[in-house]
Coordinates of C-alpha atoms in Angstrom, one line a residue:
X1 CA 49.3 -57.0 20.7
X2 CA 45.7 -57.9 22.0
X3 CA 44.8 -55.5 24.6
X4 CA 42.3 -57.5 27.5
X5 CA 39.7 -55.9 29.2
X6 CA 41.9 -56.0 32.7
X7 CA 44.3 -53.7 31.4
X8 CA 42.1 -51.2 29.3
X9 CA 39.7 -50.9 33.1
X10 CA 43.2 -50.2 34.8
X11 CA 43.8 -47.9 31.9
X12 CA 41.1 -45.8 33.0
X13 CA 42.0 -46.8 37.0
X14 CA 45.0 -44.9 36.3
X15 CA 43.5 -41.5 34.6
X16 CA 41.3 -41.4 37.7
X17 CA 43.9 -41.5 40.1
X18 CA 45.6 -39.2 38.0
X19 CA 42.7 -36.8 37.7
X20 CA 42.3 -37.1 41.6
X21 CA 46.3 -36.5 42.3
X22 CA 45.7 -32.8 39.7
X23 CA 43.1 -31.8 41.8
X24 CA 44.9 -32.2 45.1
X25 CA 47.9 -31.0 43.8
X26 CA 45.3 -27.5 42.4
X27 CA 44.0 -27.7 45.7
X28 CA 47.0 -26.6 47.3
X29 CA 48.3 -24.0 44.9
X30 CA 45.1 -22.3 46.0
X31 CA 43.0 -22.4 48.7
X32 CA 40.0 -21.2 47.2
X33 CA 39.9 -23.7 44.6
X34 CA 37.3 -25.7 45.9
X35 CA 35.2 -23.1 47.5
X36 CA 31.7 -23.7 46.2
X37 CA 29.6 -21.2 49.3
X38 CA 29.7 -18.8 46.0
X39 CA 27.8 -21.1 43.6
X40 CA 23.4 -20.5 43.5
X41 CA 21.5 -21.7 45.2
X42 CA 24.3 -23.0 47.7
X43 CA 24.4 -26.7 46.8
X44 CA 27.9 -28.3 46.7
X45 CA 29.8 -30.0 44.3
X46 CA 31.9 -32.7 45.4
X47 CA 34.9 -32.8 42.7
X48 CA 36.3 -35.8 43.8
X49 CA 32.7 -37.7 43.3
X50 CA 32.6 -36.1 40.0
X51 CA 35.6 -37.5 38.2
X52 CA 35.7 -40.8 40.4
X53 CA 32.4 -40.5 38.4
X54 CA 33.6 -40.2 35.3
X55 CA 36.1 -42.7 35.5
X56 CA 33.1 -44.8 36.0
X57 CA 31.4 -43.6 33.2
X58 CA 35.1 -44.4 31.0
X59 CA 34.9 -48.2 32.5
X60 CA 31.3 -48.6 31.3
X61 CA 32.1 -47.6 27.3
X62 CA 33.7 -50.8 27.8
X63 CA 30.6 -52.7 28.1
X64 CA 28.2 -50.1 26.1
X65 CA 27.9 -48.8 22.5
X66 CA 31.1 -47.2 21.1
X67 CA 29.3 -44.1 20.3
X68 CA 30.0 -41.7 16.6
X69 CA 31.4 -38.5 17.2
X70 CA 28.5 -35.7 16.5
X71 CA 28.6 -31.5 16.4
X72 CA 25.9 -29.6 18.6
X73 CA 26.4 -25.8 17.8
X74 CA 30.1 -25.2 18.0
X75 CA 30.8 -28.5 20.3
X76 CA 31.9 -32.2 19.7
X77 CA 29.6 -34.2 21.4
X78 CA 29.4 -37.9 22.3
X79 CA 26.1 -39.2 23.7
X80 CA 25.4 -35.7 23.7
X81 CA 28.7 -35.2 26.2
X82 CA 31.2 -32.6 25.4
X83 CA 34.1 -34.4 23.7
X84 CA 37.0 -31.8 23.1
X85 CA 40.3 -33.3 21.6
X86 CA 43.8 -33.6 22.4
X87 CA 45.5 -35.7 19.6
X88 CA 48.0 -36.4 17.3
X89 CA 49.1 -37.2 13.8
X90 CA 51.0 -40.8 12.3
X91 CA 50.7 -40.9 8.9
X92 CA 52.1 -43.8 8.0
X93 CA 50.5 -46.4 10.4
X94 CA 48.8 -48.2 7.5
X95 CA 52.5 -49.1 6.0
X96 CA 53.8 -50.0 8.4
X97 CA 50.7 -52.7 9.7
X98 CA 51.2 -53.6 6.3
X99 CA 54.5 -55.7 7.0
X100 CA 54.7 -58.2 10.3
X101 CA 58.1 -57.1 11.2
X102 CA 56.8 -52.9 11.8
X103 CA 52.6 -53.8 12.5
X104 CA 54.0 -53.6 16.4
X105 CA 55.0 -50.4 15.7
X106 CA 51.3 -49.3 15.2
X107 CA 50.5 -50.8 18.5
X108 CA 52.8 -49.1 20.7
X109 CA 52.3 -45.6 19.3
X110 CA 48.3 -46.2 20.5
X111 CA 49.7 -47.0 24.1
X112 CA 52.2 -44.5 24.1
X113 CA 49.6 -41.8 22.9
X114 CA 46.9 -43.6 24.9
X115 CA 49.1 -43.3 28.2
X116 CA 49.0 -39.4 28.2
X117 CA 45.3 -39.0 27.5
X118 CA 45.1 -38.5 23.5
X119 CA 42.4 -39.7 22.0
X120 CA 42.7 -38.5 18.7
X121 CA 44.6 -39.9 16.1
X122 CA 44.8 -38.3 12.3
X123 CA 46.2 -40.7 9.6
X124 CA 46.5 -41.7 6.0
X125 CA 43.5 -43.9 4.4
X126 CA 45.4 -43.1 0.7
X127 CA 48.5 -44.7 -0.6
X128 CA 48.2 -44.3 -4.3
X129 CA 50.2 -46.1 -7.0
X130 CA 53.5 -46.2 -4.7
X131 CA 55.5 -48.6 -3.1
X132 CA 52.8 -50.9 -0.9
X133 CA 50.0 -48.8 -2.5
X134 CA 46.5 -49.5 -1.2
X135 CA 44.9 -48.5 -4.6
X136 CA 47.4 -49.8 -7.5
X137 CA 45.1 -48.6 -10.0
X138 CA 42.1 -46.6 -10.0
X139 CA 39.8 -48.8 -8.0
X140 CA 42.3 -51.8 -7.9
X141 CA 43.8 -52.7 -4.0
X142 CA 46.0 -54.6 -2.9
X143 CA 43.9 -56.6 -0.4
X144 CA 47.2 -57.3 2.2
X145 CA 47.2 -53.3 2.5
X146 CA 43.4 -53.0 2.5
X147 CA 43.7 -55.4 5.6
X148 CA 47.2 -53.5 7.4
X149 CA 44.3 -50.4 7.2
X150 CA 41.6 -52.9 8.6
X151 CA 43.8 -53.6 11.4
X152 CA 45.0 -49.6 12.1
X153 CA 41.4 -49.0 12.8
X154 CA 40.7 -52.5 14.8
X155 CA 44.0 -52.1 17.0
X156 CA 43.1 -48.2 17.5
X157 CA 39.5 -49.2 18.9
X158 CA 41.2 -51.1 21.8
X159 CA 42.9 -48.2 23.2
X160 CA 40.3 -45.8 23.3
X161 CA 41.2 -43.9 20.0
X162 CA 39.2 -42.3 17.6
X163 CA 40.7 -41.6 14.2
X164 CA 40.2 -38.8 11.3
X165 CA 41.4 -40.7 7.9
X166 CA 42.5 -38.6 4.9
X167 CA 41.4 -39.6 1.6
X168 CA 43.8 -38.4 -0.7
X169 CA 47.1 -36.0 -0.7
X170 CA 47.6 -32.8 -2.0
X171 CA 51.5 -33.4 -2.4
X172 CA 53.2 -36.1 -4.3
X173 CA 54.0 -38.5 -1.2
X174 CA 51.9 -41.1 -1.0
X175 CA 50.8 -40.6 -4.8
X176 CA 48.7 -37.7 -4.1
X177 CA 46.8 -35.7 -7.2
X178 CA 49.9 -35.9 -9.0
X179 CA 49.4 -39.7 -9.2
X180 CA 45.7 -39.3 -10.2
X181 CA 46.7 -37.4 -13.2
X182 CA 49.4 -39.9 -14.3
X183 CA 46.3 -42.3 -14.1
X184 CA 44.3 -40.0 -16.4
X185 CA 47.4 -39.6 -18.9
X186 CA 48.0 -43.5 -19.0
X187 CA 44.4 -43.4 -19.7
X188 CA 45.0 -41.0 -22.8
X189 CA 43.4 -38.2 -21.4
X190 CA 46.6 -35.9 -21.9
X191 CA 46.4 -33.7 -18.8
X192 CA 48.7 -30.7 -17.8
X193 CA 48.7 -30.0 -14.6
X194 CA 48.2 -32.1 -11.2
X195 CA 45.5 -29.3 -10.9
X196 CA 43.6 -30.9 -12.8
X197 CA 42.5 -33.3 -10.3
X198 CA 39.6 -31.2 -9.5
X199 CA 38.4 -30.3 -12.5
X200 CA 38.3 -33.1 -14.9
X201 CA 35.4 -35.5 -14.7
X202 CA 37.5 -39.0 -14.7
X203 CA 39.9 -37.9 -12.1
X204 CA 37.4 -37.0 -10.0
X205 CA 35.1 -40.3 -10.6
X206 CA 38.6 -42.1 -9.6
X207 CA 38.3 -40.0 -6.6
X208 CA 34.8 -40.8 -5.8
X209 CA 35.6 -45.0 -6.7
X210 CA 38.4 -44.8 -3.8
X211 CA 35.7 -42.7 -1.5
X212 CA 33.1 -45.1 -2.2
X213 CA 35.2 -48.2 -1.6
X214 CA 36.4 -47.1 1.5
X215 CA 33.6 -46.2 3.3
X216 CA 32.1 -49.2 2.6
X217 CA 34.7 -51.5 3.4
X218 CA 34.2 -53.9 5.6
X219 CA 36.7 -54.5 8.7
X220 CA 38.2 -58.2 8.7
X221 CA 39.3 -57.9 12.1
X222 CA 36.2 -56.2 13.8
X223 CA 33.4 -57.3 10.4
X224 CA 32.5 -54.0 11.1
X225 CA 31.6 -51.9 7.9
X226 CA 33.8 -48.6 7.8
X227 CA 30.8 -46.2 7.0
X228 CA 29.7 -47.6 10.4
X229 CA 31.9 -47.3 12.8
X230 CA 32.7 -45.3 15.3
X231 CA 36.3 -45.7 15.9
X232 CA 36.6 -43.4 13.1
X233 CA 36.1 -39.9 13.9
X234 CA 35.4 -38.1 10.9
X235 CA 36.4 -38.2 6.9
X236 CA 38.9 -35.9 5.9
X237 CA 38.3 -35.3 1.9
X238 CA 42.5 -34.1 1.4
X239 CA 45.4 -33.1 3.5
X240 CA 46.4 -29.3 2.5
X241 CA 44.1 -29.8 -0.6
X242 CA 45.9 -26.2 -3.0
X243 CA 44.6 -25.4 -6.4
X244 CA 47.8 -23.0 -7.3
X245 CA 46.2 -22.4 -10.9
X246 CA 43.0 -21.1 -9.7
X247 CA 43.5 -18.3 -7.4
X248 CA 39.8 -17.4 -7.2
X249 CA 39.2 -20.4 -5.4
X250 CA 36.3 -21.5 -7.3
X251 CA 37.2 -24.8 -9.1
X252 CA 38.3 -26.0 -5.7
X253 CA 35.0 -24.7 -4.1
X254 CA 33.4 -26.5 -7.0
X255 CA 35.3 -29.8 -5.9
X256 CA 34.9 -29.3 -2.4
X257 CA 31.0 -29.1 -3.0
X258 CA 30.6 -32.4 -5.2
X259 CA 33.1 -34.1 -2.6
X260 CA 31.6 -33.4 0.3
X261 CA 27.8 -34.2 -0.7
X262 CA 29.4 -37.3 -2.2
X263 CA 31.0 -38.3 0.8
X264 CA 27.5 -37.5 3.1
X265 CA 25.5 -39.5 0.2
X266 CA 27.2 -42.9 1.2
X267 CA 28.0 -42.1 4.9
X268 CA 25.5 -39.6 6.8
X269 CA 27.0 -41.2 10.1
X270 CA 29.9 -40.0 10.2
X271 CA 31.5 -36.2 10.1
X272 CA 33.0 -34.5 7.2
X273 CA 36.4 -32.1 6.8
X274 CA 38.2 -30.6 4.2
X275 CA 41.6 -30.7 5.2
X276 CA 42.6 -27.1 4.8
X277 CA 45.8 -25.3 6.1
X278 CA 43.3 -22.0 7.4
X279 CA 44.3 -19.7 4.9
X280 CA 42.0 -16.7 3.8
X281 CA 41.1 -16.0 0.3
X282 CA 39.0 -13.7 -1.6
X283 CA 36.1 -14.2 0.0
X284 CA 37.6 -12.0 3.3
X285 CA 40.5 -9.5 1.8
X286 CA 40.1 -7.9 5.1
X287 CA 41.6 -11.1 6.7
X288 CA 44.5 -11.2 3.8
X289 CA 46.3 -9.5 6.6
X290 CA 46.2 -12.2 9.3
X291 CA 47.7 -14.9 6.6
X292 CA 51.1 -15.9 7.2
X293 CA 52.2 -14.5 3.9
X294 CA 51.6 -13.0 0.8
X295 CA 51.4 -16.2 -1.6
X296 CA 48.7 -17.9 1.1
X297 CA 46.5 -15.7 -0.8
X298 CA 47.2 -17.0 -3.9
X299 CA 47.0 -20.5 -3.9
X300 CA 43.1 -21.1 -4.5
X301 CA 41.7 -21.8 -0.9
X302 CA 39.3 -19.7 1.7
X303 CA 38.8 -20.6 5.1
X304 CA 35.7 -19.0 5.4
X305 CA 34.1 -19.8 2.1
X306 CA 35.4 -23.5 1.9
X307 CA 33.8 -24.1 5.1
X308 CA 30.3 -22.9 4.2
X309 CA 29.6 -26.0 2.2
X310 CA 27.0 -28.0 3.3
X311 CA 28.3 -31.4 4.1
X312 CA 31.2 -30.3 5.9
X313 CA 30.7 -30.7 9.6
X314 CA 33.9 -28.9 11.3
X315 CA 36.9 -26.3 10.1
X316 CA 40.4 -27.7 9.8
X317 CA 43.8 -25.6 10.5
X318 CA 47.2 -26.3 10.4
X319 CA 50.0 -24.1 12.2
X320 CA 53.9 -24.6 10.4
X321 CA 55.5 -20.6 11.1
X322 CA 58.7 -22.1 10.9
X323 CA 57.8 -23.4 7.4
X324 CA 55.6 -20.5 6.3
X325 CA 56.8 -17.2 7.9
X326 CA 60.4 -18.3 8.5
X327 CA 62.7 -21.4 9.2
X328 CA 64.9 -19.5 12.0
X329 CA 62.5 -20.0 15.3
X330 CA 61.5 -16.8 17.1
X331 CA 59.5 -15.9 19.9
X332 CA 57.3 -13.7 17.0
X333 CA 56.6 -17.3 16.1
X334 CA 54.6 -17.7 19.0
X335 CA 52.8 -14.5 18.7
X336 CA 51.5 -15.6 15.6
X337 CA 50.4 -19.2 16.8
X338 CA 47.9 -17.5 19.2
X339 CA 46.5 -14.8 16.7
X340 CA 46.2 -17.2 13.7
X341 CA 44.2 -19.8 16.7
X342 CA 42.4 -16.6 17.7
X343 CA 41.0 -15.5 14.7
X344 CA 40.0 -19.1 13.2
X345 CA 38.0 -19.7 16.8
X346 CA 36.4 -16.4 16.2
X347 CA 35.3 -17.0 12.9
X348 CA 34.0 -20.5 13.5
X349 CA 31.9 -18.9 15.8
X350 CA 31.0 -15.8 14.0
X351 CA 30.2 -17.6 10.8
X352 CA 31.0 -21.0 10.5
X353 CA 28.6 -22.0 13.5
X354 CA 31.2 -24.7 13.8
X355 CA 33.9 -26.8 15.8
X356 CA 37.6 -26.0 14.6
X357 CA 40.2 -28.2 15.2
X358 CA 43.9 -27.1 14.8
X359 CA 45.1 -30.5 12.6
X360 CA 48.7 -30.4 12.5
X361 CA 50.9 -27.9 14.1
X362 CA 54.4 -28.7 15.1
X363 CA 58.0 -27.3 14.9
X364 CA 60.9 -29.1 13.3
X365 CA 64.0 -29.9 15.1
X366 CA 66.0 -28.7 11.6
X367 CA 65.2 -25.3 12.0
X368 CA 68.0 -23.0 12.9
X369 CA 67.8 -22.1 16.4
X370 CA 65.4 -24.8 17.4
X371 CA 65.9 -26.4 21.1
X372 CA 63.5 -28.8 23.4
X373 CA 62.1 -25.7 25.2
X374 CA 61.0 -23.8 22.2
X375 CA 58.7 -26.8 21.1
X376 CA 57.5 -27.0 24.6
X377 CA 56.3 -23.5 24.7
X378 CA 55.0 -23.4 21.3
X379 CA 53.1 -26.5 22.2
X380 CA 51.9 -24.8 25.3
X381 CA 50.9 -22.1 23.2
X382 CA 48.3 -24.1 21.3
X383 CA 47.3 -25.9 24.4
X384 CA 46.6 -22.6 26.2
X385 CA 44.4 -20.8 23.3
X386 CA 42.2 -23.7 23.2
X387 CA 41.4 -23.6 27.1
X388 CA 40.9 -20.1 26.7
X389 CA 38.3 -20.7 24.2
X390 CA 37.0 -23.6 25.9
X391 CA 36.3 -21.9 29.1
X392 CA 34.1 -19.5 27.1
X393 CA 32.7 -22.1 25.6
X394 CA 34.3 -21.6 21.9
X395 CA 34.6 -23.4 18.8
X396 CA 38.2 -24.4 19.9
X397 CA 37.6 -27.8 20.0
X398 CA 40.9 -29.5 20.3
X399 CA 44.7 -30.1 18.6
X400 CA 46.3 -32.8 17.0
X401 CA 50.2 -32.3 17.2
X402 CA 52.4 -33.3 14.1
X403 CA 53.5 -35.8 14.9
X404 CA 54.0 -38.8 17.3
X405 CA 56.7 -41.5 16.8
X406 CA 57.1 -45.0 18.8
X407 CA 61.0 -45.6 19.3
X408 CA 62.7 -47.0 17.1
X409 CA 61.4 -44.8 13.8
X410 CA 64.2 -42.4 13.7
X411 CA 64.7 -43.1 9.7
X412 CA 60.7 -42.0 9.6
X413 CA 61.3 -38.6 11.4
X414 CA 60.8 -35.2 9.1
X415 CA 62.4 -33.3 12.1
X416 CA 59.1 -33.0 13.7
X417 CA 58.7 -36.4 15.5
X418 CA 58.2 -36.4 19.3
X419 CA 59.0 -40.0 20.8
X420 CA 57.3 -39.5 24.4
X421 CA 59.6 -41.8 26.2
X422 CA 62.5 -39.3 25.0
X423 CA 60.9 -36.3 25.7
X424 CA 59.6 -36.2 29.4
X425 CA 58.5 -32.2 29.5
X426 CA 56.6 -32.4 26.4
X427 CA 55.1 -35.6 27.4
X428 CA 53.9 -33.8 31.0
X429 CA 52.3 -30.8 28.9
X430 CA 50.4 -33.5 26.6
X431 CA 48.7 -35.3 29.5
X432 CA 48.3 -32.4 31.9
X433 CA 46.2 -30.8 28.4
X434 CA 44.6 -34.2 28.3
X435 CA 43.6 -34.4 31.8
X436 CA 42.6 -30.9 31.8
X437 CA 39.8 -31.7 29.5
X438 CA 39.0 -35.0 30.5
X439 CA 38.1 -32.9 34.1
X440 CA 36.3 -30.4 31.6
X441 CA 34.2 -33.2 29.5
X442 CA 33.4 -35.0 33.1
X443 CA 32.3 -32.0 34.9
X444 CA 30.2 -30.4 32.6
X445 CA 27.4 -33.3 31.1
X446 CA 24.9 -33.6 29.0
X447 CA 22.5 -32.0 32.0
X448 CA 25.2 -28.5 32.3
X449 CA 26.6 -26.3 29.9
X450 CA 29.1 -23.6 30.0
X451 CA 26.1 -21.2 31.7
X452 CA 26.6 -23.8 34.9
X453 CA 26.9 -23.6 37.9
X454 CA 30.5 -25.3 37.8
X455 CA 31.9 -22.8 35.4
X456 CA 33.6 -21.0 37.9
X457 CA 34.8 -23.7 39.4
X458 CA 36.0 -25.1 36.7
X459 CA 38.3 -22.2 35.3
X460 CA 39.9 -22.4 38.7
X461 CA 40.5 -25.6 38.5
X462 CA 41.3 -26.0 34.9
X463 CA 43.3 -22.9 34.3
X464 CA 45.8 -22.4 36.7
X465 CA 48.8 -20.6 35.0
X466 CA 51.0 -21.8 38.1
X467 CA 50.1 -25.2 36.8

């Protein structure tokens, strides 16, 4: 579905009037929320002018540059504008664009995500030696999946949203290492173990031949060269990259190293993550404690470490208690969510000097005990620590929930699907979130930072609990 220029302008009509309708509505939970006698020097700030503003600002992207996503300290910036993130993972968009009878299916999760204020989405670049594979073979594509991808990132340009695109998996699905090394032992190369995907020389030059040939392909529906465009938000080297048989993390530093500069040697555009699930190794025994168990230890990552290579521009976390500390649900659960957030934003800041962005967290629907209102709350759990760091101007730069599902997918759901039109509360929390930063990223420009005047202004507006 072709998206005109009409409907993306009353797109952004809408957010406007929606911003305007969250202010009023603020405005009369308190009466004191637009009191600006207090601010220095006395001059007022008209809040109304300053996201009709804004909505301005969102109208005329359509005509000007489609800007790359940069980092400035601990912040996202775009044209040097805070650019904080509310998103969402699909993983399997490029398979399905890869068929005419699902590609539709890629285009209404965009407008469904797009219609709540996301404008984030993380996705699969990697389907390895599977059914529809996009690389058959090391460095051999099949060109009609090689376009379904072309038209993923085309189709999410139109609706306003950026993407992060993994590169390879960790886990079987999808082919993953595990396929790499079956590549190697067809090759005669007589490999062991799937860990050895980042240590043996061939896997990793097929690892660096799919790098290289995606970043430089070019788009067939926009002719627009990969490596160049902004529609994608950043490279993501490997979702939940483990390296089980090295539990001194240092063959995957090693990898993470070559990878990395490899990546930045073909693209120095475009940002750079790892992938990483957060947890701390033995680099930081004193944060062994804050891991959600024992065997997180143990399975050859470190958040801190990991993220100290040069090349990589931001920290990645995911957030799974029901998987990791226990499948019953509990309100513990929660507990945990905002300490494991608390401590990642803390050390991005401390000594990362980095963004962090919390890249899949979710609950399934399978666990025992699990209900509607639990996955709200845990939901507005995440949402809430990354205001809270926000209004202190943190390296909480933003969420992507795991995962969003267009109707009609059921077969595709894990457990942790959330079809908006089904779910109306959650679907309220993920645009009142995305409103609440759009205000944030409108308010404070390129000319006012967190020391502003507005900044008290803006926590009242922002973080009303009764909201």
């Amino acid at each position: 579905m072709v998206t005109s220029s009409m409907e993306t302008h009353n797109r952004f009509g809408l957010l406007t009037i929606s911003l305007v309708l969250f202010l009023t509505l603020t405005k009369s939970l308190s009466s004191t929320a637009f009191d600006v006698s207090e601010y220095e020097g006395g001059e007022s700030i008209d809040i109304a002018d300053s996201i009709l503003s804004y909505g301005s600002e969102m109208g005329d992207m359509e005509e000007n540059e489609w800007q790359m996503v940069q980092t400035k300290g601990n912040q996202f910036v775009v044209n040097d504008q805070p650019f904080y993130v509310n998103g969402f993972n699909t993983y399997w968009l490029m398979v399905f664009a890869a068929d005419q009878s699902t590609r539709g299916k890629v285009t209404e999760v965009f407008k469904h995500a797009s219609s709540v204020g996301m404008s984030v989405c993380r996705t699969w670049a990697f389907n390895d030696g599977q059914w529809r594979a996009l690389q058959k073979s090391p460095s051999v594509y099949d060109e009609v999946v090689f376009k379904a991808l072309d038209f993923v990132v085309s189709e999410a340009k139109k609706y306003k949203i950026r993407l992060i695109l993994s590169l390879v998996n960790n886990w079987e699905a999808y082919g993953g290492k595990a396929q790499y090394v079956k590549w190697g032992n067809a090759a005669g190369l007589n490999l062991t173990s799937d860990d050895d995907f980042f240590s043996h020389p061939t896997l990793r030059s097929y690892y660096k031949g799919h790098v290289k040939t995606v970043l430089n392909r070019v788009n067939t529906f926009t002719n627009i060269t990969y490596k160049e465009d902004p529609t994608i938000f950043a490279w993501e080297l490997m979702n939940e990259p483990r390296c089980t048989s090295d539990s001194s993390g240092d063959v995957l530093q090693d990898w993470i190293k070559e990878m990395a500069f490899y990546v930045k040697s073909i693209d120095t555009k475009h940002l750079v993550e790892i992938g990483l699930e957060g947890f701390y190794g033995p680099s930081t025994p004193q944060r062994y404690q804050l891991n959600p168990n024992a065997y997180a230890q143990q399975v050859g990552t470190d958040f801190i470490r990991n993220h100290q290579v040069l090349g990589v521009d931001f920290a990645s976390v995911h957030i799974y208690p029901d998987s990791w500390i226990s499948q019953s649900i509990a309100d513990s659960h929660l507990q945990f969510i905002k300490s494991w957030m608390e401590a990642h934003i803390e050390d991005a800041e401390k000594y990362l000097g980095m963004p962090v962005v919390f890249g899949e967290f979710g609950v399934s629907a399978k666990a025992p005990g699990y209900n509607s209102t639990y996955r709200d709350n845990l939901i507005n759990t995440v949402y809430k620590t990354i205001l809270n760091s926000t209004k202190k101007g943190g390296s909480g730069a933003g969420s992507l929930v795991w995962q969003l599902f267009p109707d009609g997918t059921d077969y595709m759901d894990d457990g942790y699907a959330i079809v908006l039109s089904k779910s109306p509360s959650t679907s309220s929390i993920i645009s009142l979130q995305s409103t609440r930063l759009a205000l944030f990223n409108s308010l404070c420009s390129k000319k006012c930072s967190w020391g502003c005047k507005k900044r008290n202004l803006l926590e009242k507006v922002l973080y009303h609990d009764e909201l």
